[in-house]
Short mmCIF file of C-alpha atoms in Angstrom, two decimals:
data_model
loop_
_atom_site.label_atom_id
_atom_site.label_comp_id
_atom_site.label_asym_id
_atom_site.label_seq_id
_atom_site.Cartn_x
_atom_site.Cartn_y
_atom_site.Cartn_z
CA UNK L 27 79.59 112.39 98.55
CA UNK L 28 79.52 108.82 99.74
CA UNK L 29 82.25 109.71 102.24
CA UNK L 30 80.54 112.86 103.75
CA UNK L 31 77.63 110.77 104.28
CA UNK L 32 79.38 108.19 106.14
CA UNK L 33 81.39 110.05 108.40
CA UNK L 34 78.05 112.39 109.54
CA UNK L 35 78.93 113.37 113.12
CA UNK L 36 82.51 112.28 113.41
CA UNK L 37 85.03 115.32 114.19
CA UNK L 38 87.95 115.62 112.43
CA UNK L 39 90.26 114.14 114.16
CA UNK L 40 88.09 110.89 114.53
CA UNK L 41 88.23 111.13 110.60
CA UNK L 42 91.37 111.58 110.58
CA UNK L 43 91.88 107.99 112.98
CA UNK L 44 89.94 105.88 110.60
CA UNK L 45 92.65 106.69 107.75
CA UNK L 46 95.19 106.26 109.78
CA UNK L 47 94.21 103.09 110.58
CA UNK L 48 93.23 101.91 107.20
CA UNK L 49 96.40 102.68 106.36
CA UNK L 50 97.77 100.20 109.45
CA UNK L 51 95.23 97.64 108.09
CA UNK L 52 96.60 97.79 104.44
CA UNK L 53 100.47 97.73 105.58
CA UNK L 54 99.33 94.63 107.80
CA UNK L 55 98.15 92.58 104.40
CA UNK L 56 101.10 94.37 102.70
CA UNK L 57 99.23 96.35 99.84
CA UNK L 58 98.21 100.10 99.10
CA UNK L 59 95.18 101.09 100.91
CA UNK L 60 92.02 100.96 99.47
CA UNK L 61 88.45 102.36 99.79
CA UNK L 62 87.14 98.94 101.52
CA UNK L 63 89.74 99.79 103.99
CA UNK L 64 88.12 102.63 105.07
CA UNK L 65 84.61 101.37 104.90
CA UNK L 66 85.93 98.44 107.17
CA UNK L 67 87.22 101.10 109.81
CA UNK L 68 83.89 103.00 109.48
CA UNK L 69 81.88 100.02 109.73
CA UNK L 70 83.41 99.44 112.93
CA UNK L 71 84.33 103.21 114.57
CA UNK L 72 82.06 104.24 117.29
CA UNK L 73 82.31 107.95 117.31
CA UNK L 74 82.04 110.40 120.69
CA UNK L 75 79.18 111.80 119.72
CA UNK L 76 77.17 108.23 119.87
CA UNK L 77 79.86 107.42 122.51
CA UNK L 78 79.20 110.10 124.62
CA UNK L 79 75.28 110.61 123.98
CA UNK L 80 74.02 110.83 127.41
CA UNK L 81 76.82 113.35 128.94
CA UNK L 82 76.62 115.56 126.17
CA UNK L 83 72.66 115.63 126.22
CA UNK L 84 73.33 116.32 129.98
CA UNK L 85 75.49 119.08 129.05
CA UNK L 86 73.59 121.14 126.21
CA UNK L 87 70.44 120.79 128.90
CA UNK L 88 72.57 122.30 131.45
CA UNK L 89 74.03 125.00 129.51
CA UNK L 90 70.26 126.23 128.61
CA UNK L 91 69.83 129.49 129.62
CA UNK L 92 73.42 129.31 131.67
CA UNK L 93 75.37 130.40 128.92
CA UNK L 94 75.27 131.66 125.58
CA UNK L 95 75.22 130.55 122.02
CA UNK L 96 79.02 130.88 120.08
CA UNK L 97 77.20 131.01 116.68
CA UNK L 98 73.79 131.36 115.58
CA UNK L 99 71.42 128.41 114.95
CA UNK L 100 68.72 127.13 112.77
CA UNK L 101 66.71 124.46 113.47
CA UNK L 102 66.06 121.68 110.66
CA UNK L 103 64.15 118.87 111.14
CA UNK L 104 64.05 119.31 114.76
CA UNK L 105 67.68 119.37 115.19
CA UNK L 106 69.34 122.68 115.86
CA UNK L 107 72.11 123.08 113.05
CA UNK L 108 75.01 126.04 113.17
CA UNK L 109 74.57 128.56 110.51
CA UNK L 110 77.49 130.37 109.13
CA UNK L 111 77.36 134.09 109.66
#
């Protein structure tokens, strides 16, 4: 639970960087990884979607009423979430 909450808005590949390099921080101090490993790489990982705020605001605001929704949406708390079908 602890880990879904941390990695809120990070794709899966950019999940999929900060193990990989826990793992490369671990093998540095020559040990088994370990969950402060991770934390440490999350601590520090900027993700695209904070990256990348302003162009992909830009973007969604373009693409209203220029193009149309893949999946349906909800909103919650003022956010519009995907909602499986």
């Amino acid at each position: 639970m602890q880990l879904a909450r941390a990695t809120d808005g990070l794709t899966g590949s950019e999940i999929e960087s900060v193990f990989a390099d826990s793992l490369y921080l671990a093998f540095d101090s020559d040990r088994e990884p370990a969950d402060l490993d991770v934390a440490r790489i999350l601590s520090e990982f900027v993700p695209l979607s904070k990256l990348m705020a302003e162009q992909i605001t830009e973007l969604r605001n373009w693409a209203k009423g220029r193009a149309r929704l893949a999946t349906a949406t909800q909103e919650v708390g003022g956010v519009l979430r995907r909602i499986a079908a």
